[in-house]
Coordinates of N, CA, C and O in Angstrom, one line a residue:
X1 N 114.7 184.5 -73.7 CA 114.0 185.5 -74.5 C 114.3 185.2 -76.0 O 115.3 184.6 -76.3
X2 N 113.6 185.6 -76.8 CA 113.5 184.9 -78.1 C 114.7 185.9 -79.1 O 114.9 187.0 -78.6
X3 N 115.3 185.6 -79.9 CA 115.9 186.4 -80.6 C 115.5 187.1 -82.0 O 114.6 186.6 -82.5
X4 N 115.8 187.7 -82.5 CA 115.8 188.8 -84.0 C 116.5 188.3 -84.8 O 117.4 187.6 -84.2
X5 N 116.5 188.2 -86.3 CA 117.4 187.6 -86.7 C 118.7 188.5 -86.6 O 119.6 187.9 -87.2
X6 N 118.9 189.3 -86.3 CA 120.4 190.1 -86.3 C 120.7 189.5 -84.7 O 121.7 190.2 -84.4
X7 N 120.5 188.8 -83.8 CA 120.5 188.4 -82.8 C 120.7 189.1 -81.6 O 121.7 188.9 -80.7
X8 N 119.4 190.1 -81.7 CA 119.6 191.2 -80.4 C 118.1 190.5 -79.7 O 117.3 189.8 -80.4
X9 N 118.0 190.7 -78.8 CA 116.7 190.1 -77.7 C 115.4 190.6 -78.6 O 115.4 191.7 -79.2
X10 N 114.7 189.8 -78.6 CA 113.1 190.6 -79.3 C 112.2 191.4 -78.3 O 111.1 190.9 -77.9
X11 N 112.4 192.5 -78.1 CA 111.3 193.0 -76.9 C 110.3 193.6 -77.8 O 109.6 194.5 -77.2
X12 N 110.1 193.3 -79.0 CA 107.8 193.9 -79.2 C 107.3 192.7 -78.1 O 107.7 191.6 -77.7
X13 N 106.0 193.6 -77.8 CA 105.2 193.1 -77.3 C 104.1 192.6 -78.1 O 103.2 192.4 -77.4
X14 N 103.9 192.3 -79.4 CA 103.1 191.4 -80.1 C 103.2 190.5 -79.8 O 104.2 189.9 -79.7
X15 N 101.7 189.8 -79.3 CA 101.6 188.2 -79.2 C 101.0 187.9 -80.7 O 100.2 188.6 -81.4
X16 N 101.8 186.5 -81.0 CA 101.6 186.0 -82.2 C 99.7 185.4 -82.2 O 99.1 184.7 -81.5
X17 N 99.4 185.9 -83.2 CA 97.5 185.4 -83.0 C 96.8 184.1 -83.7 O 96.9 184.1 -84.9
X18 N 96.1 183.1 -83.3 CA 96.1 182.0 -83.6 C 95.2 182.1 -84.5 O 94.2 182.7 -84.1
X19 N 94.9 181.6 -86.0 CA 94.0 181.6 -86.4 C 93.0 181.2 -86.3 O 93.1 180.0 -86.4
X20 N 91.7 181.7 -86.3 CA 90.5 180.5 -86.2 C 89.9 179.7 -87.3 O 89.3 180.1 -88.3
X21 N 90.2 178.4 -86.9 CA 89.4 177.5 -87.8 C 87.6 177.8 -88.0 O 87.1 177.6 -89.1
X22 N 87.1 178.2 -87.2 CA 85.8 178.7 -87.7 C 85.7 179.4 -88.8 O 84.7 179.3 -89.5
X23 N 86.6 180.3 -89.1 CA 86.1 181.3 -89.8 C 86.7 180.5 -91.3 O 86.7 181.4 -92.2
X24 N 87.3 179.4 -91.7 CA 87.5 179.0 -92.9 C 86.6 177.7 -92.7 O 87.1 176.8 -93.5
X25 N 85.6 177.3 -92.2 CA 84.8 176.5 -92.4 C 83.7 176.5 -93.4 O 83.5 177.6 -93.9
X26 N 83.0 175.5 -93.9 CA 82.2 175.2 -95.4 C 80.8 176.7 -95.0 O 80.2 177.5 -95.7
X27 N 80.9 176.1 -93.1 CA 79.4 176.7 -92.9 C 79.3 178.1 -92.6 O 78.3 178.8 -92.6
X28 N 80.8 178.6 -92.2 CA 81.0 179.7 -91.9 C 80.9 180.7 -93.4 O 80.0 181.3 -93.9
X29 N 81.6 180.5 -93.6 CA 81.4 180.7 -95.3 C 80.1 180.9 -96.2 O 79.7 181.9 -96.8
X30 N 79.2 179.6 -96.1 CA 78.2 179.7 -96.5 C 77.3 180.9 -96.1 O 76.6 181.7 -96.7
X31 N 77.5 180.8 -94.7 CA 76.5 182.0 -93.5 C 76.4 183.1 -94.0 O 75.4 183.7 -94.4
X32 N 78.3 183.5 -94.1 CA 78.3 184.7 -94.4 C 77.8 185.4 -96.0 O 77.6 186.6 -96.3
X33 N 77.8 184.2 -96.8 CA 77.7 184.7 -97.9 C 76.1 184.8 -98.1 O 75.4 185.8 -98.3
X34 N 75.7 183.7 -98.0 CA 73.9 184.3 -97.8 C 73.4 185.6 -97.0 O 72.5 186.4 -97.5
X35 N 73.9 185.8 -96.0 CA 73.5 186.8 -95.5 C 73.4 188.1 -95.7 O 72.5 188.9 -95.4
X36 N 75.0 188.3 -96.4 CA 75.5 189.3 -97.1 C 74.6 189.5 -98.4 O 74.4 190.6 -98.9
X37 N 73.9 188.4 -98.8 CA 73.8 188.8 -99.9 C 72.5 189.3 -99.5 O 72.3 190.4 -99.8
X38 N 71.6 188.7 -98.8 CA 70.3 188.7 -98.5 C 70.3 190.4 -97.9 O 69.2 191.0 -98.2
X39 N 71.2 191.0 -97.3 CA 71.2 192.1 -96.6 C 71.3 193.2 -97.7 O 70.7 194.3 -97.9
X40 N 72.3 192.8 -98.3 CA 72.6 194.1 -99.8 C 71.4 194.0 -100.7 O 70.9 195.0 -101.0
X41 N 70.7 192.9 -101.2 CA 69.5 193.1 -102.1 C 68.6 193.7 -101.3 O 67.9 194.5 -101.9
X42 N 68.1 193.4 -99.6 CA 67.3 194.3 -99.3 C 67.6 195.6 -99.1 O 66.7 196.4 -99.6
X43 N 68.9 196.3 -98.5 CA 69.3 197.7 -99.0 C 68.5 198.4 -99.5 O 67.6 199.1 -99.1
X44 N 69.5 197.8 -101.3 CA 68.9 198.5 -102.7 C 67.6 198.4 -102.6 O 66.9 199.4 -102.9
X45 N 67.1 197.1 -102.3 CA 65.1 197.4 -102.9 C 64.8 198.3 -101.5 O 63.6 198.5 -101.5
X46 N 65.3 199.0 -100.4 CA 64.5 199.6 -100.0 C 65.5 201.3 -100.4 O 65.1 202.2 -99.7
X47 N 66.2 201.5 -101.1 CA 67.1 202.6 -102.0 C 68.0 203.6 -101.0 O 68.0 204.8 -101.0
X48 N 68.9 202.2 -99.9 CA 69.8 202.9 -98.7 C 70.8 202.6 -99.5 O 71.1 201.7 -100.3
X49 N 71.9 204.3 -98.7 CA 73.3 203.5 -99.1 C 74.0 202.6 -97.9 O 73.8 202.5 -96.7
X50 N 74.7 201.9 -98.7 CA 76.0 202.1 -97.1 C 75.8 203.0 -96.1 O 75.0 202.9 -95.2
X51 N 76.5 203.8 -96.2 CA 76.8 204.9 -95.4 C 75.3 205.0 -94.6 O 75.2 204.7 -93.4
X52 N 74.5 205.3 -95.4 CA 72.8 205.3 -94.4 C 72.7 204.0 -93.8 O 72.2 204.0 -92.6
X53 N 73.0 203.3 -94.1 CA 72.3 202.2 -93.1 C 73.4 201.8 -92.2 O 73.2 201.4 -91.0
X54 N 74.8 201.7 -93.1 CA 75.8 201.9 -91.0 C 75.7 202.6 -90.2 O 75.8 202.0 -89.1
X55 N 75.3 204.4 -90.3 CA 75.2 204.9 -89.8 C 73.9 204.7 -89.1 O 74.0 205.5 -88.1
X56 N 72.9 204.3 -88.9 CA 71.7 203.7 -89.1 C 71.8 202.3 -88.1 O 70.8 201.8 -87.7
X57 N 72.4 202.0 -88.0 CA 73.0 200.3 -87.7 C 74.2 200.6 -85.9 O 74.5 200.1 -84.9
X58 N 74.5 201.8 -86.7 CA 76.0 202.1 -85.9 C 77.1 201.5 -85.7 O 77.6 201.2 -84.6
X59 N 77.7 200.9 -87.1 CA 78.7 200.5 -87.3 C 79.5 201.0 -88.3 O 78.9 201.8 -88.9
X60 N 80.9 200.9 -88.6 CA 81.2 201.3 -90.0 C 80.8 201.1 -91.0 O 80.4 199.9 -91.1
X61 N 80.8 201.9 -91.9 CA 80.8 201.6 -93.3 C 81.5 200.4 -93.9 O 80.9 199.5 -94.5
X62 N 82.9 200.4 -93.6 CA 83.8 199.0 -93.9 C 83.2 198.1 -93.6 O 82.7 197.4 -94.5
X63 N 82.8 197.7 -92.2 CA 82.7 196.4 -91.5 C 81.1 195.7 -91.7 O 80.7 194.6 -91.3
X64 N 80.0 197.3 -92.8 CA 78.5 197.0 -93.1 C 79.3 196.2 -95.0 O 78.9 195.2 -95.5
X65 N 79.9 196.8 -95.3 CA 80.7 196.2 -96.5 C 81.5 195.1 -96.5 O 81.6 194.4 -97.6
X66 N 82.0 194.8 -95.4 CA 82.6 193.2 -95.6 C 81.1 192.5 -94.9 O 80.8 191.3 -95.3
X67 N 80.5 192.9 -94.2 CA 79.0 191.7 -94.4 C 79.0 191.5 -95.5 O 79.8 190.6 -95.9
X68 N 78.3 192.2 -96.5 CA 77.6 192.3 -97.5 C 78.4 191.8 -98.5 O 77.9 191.3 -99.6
X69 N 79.8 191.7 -98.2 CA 80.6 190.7 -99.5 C 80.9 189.6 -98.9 O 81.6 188.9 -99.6
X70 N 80.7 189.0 -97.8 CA 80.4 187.7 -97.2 C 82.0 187.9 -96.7 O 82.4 186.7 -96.5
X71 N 82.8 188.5 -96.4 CA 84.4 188.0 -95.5 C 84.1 188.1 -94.1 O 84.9 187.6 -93.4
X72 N 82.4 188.9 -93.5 CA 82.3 188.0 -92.0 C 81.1 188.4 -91.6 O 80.2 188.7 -92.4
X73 N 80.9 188.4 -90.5 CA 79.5 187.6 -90.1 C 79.4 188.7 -89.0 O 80.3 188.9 -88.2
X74 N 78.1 189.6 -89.0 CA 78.3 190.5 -87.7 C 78.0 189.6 -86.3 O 77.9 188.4 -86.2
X75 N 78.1 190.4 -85.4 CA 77.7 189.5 -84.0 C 75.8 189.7 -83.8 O 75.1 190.5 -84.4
X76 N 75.5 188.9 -82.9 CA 74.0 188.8 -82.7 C 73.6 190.1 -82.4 O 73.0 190.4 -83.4
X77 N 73.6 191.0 -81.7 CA 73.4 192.6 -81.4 C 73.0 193.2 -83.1 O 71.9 193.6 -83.4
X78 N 74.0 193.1 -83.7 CA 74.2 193.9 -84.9 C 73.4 192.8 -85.7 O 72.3 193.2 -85.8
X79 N 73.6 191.9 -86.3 CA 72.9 190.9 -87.0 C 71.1 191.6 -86.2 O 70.4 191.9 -87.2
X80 N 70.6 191.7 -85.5 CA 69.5 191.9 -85.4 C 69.0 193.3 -85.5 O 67.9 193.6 -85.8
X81 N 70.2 194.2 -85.0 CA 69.3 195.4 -85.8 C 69.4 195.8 -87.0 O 68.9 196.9 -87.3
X82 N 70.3 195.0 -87.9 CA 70.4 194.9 -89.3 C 69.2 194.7 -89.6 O 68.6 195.7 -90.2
X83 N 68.4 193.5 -89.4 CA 67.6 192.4 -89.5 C 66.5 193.5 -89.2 O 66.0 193.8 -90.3
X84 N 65.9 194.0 -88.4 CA 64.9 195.3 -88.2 C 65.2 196.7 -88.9 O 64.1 197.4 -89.0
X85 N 66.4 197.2 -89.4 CA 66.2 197.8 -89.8 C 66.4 198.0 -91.4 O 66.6 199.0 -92.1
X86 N 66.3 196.5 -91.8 CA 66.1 196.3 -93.2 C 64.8 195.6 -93.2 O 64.5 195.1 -94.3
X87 N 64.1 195.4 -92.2 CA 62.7 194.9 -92.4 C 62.7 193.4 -92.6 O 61.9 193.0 -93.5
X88 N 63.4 192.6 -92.1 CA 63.9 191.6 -92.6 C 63.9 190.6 -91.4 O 64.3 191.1 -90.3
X89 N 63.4 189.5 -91.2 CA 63.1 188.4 -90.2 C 64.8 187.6 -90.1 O 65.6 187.3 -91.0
X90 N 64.7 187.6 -88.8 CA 66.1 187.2 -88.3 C 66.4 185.7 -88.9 O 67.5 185.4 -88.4
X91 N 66.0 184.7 -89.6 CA 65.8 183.5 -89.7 C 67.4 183.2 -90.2 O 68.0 184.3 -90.3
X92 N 68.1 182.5 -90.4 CA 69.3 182.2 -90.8 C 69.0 181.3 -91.8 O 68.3 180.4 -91.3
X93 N 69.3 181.2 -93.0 CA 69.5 180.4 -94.6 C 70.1 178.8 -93.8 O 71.0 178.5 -93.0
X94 N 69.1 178.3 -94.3 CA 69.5 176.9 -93.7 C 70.7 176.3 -94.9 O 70.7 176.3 -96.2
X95 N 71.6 175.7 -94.2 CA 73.0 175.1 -95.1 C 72.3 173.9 -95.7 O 71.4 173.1 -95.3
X96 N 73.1 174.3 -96.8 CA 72.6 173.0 -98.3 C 73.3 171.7 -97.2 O 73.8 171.7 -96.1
X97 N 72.8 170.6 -98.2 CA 73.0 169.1 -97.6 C 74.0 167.9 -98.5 O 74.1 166.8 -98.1

């Protein structure tokens, strides 16, 4: 069993979490940032807040805010009723070359 540094047994039950290489990729990155952006200008031109369109979406507020500043990428479910309920065609920004 692994030790503490005062050297008593470690019993948390945290497992250490690996990080994923996808999510620091050129294209991951790019995804997110197009999308986010693409999603917050349509918002404003259709005059939602946050809050209306998470709640609207059914996600949080936070997690409609880190789209929109590109730190991540929703899943397909949510990416599409984003996408319908900003009036907005599901197409994905094709990556520069």
């Amino acid at each position: 069993m692994p030790e503490t540094k005062a050297g008593h047994p470690d019993i948390s039950r945290k497992k250490k979490r690996k990080k994923r290489a996808g999510k620091t990729s050129p294209l991951y990155q790019y995804l997110s940032l197009e999308i986010g952006k693409k999603f917050r200008a349509q918002r404003l031109s259709l005059g939602l807040t946050l809050s209306e369109l998470s709640d609207a979406a059914g996600i949080s507020l936070s997690f409609l805010s880190d789209i929109e500043h590109g730190r991540t990428l929703p899943g397909l479910e949510t990416f599409c009723v984003l996408c319908h309920l900003l009036r907005l065609s599901p197409d994905l920004p094709a990556p520069p070359l």
